[in-house]
mmCIF file of C-alpha atoms in Angstrom:
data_model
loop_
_atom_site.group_PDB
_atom_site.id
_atom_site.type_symbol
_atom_site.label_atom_id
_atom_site.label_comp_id
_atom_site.label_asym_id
_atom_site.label_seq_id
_atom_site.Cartn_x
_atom_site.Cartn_y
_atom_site.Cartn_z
ATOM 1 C CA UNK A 1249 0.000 0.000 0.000
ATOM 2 C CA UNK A 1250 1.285 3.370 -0.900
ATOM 3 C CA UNK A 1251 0.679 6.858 0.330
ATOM 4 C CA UNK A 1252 -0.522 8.324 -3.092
ATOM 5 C CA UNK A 1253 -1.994 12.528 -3.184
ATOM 6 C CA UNK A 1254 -3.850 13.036 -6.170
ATOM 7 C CA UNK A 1255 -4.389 16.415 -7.691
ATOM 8 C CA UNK A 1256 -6.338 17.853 -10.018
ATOM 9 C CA UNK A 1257 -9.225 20.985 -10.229
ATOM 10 C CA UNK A 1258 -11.892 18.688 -11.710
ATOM 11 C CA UNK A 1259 -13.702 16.818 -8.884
ATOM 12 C CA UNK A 1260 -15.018 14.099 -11.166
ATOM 13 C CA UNK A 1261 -11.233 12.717 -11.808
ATOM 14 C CA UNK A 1262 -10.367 13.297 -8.062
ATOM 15 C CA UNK A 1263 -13.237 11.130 -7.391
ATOM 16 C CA UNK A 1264 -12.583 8.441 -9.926
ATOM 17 C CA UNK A 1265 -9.046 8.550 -9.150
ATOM 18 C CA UNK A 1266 -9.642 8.063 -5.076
ATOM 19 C CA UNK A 1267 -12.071 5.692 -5.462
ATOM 20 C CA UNK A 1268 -9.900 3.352 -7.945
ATOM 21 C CA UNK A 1269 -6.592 3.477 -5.997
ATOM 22 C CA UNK A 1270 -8.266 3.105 -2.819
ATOM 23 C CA UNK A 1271 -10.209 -0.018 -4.191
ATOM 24 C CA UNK A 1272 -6.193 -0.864 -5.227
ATOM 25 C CA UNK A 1273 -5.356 -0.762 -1.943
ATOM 26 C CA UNK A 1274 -3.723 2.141 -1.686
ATOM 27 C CA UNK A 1275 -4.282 5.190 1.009
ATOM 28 C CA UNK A 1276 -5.208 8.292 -1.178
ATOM 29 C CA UNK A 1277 -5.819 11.977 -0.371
ATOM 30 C CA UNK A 1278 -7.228 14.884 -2.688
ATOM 31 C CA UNK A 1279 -6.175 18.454 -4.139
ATOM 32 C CA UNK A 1280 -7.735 20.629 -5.695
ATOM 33 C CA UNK A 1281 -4.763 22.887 -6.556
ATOM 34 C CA UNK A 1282 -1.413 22.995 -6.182
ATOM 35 C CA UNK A 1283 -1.450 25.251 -3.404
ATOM 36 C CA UNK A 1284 -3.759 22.629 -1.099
ATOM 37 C CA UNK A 1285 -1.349 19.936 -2.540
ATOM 38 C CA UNK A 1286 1.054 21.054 -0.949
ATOM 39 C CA UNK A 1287 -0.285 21.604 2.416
ATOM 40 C CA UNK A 1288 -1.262 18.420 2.256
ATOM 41 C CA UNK A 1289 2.102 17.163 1.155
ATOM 42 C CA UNK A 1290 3.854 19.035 4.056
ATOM 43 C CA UNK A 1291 1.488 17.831 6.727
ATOM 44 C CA UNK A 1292 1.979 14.494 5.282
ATOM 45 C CA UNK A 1293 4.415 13.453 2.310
ATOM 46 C CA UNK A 1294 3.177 10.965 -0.125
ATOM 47 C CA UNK A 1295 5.057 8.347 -2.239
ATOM 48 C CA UNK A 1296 3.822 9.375 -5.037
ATOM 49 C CA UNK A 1297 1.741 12.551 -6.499
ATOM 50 C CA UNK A 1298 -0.573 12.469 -10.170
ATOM 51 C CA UNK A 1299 -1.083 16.152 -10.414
ATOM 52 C CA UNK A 1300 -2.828 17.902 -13.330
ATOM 53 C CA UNK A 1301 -0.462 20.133 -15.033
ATOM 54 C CA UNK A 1302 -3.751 22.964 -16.004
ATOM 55 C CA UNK A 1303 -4.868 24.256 -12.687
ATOM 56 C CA UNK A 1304 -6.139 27.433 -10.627
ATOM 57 C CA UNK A 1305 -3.837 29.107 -8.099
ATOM 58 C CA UNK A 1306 -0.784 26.935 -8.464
ATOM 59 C CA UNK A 1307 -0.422 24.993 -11.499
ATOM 60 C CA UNK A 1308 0.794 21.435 -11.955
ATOM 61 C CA UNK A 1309 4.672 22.445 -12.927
ATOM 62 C CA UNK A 1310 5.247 24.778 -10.458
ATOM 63 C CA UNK A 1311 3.873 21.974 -7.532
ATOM 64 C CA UNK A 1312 6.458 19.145 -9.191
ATOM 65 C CA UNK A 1313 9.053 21.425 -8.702
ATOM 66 C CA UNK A 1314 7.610 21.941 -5.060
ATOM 67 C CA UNK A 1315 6.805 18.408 -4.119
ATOM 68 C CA UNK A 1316 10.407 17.405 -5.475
ATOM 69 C CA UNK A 1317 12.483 19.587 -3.846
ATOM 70 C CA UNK A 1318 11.153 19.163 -0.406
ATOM 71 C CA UNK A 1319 11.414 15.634 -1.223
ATOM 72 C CA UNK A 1320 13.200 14.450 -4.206
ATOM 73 C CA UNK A 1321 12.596 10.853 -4.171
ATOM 74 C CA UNK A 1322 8.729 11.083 -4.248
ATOM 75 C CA UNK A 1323 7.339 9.536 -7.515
ATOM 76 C CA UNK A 1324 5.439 12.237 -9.615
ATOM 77 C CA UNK A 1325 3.030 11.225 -12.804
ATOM 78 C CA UNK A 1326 2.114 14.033 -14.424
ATOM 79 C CA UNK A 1327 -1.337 14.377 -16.364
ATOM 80 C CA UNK A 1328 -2.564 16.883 -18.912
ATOM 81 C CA UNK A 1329 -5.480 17.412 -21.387
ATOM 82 C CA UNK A 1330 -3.691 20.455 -22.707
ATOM 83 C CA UNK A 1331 -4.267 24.225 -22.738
ATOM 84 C CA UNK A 1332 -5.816 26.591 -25.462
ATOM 85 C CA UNK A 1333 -2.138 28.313 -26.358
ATOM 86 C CA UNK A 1334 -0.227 25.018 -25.517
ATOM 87 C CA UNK A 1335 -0.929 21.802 -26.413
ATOM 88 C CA UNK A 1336 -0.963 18.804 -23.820
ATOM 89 C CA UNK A 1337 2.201 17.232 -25.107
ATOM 90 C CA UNK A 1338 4.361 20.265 -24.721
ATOM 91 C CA UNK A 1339 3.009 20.618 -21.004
ATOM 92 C CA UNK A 1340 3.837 16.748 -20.299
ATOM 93 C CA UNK A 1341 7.361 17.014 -21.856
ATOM 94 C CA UNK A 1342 8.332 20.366 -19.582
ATOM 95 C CA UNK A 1343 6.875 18.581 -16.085
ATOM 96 C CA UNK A 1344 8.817 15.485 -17.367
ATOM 97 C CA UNK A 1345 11.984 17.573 -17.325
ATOM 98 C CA UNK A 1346 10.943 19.080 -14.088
ATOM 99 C CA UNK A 1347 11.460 15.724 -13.192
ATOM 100 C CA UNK A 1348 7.548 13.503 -13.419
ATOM 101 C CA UNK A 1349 8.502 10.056 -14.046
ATOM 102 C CA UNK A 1350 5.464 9.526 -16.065
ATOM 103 C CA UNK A 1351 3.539 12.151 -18.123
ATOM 104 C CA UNK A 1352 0.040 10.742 -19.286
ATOM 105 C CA UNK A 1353 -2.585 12.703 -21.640
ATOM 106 C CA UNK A 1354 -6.040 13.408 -20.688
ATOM 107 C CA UNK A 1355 -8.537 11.489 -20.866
ATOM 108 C CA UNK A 1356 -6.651 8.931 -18.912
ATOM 109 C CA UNK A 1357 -6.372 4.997 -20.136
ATOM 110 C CA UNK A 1358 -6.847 3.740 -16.323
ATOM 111 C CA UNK A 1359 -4.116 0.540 -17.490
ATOM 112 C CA UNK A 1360 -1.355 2.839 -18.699
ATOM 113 C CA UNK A 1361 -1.924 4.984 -15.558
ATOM 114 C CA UNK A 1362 -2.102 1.803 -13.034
ATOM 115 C CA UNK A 1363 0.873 0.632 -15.345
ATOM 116 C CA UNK A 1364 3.063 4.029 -14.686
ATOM 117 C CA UNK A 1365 1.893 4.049 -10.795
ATOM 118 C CA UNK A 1366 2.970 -0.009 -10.437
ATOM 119 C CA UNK A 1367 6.380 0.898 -12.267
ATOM 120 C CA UNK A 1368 7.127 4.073 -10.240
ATOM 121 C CA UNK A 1369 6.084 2.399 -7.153
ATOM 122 C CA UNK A 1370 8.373 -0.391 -7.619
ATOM 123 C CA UNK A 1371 11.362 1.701 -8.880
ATOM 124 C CA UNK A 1372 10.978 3.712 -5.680
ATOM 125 C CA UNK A 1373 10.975 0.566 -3.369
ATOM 126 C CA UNK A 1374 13.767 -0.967 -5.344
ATOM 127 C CA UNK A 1375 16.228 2.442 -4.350
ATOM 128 C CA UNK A 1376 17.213 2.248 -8.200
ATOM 129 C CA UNK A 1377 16.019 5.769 -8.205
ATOM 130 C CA UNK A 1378 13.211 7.634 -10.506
ATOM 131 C CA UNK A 1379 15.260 8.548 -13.507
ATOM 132 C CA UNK A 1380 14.692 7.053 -16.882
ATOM 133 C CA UNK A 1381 11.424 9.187 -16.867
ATOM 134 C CA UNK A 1382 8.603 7.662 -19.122
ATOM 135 C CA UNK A 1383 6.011 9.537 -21.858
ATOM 136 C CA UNK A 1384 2.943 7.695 -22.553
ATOM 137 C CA UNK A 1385 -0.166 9.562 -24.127
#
């Protein structure tokens, strides 16, 4: 079981998501932004973060940068449907530099996401490390 913090500002993908990885097993908490993310983060860190790149208040890059520099060896999968000026994939290749392990598009395939949370779950546990990021979407 893993200590997973989803975030995103739709409430209908925070509620799918919960209810799916807590149904997995897995003890999940909610954001709405980046800004509660991270409150939530420092009150209690998570082993891994999917947070929405496209987001009110603090957006999804500036909370990986955040997340991993209070705590580099948390897992981060980033997810984006894109902006108007920006498509998704140019979002999902700048939080993979920030340093997501996986970037997925929007709408989510729930196997490639379970897929990128088992493989950055087990990377972490293994101590190889997080590098080697991984686009999908």
């Amino acid at each position: 079981m893993a200590k997973i913090l989803v975030v995103d500002d739709e409430p209908s993908i925070r509620d799918l998501l919960q209810r799916l990885l807590a149904d997995a097993g897995h003890a999940v908490r909610t954001a709405a932004d980046g800004e509660e993310a991270l409150t939530f983060f420092q009150q209690e860190p998570a082993d891994l973060v999917i947070v929405d790149l496209i987001m009110p208040r603090k957006d999804g890059l500036n909370t990986i940068v955040d997340i991993l520099e209070a705590s580099p060896n948390t897992g981060v999968i980033a997810i984006s449907g894109g902006g108007q000026a920006i498509g998704a994939g140019r979002y999902l290749r700048l939080a993979q530099e920030l340093g997501a392990v996986h970037v997925l598009s929007k709408p989510l395939d729930m196997l490639e996401l379970f897929g990128a949370i088992d493989a950055t779950l087990a990377r972490r546990s293994s101590g190889k490390g997080l590098g080697d990021p991984g686009v999908h979407g």
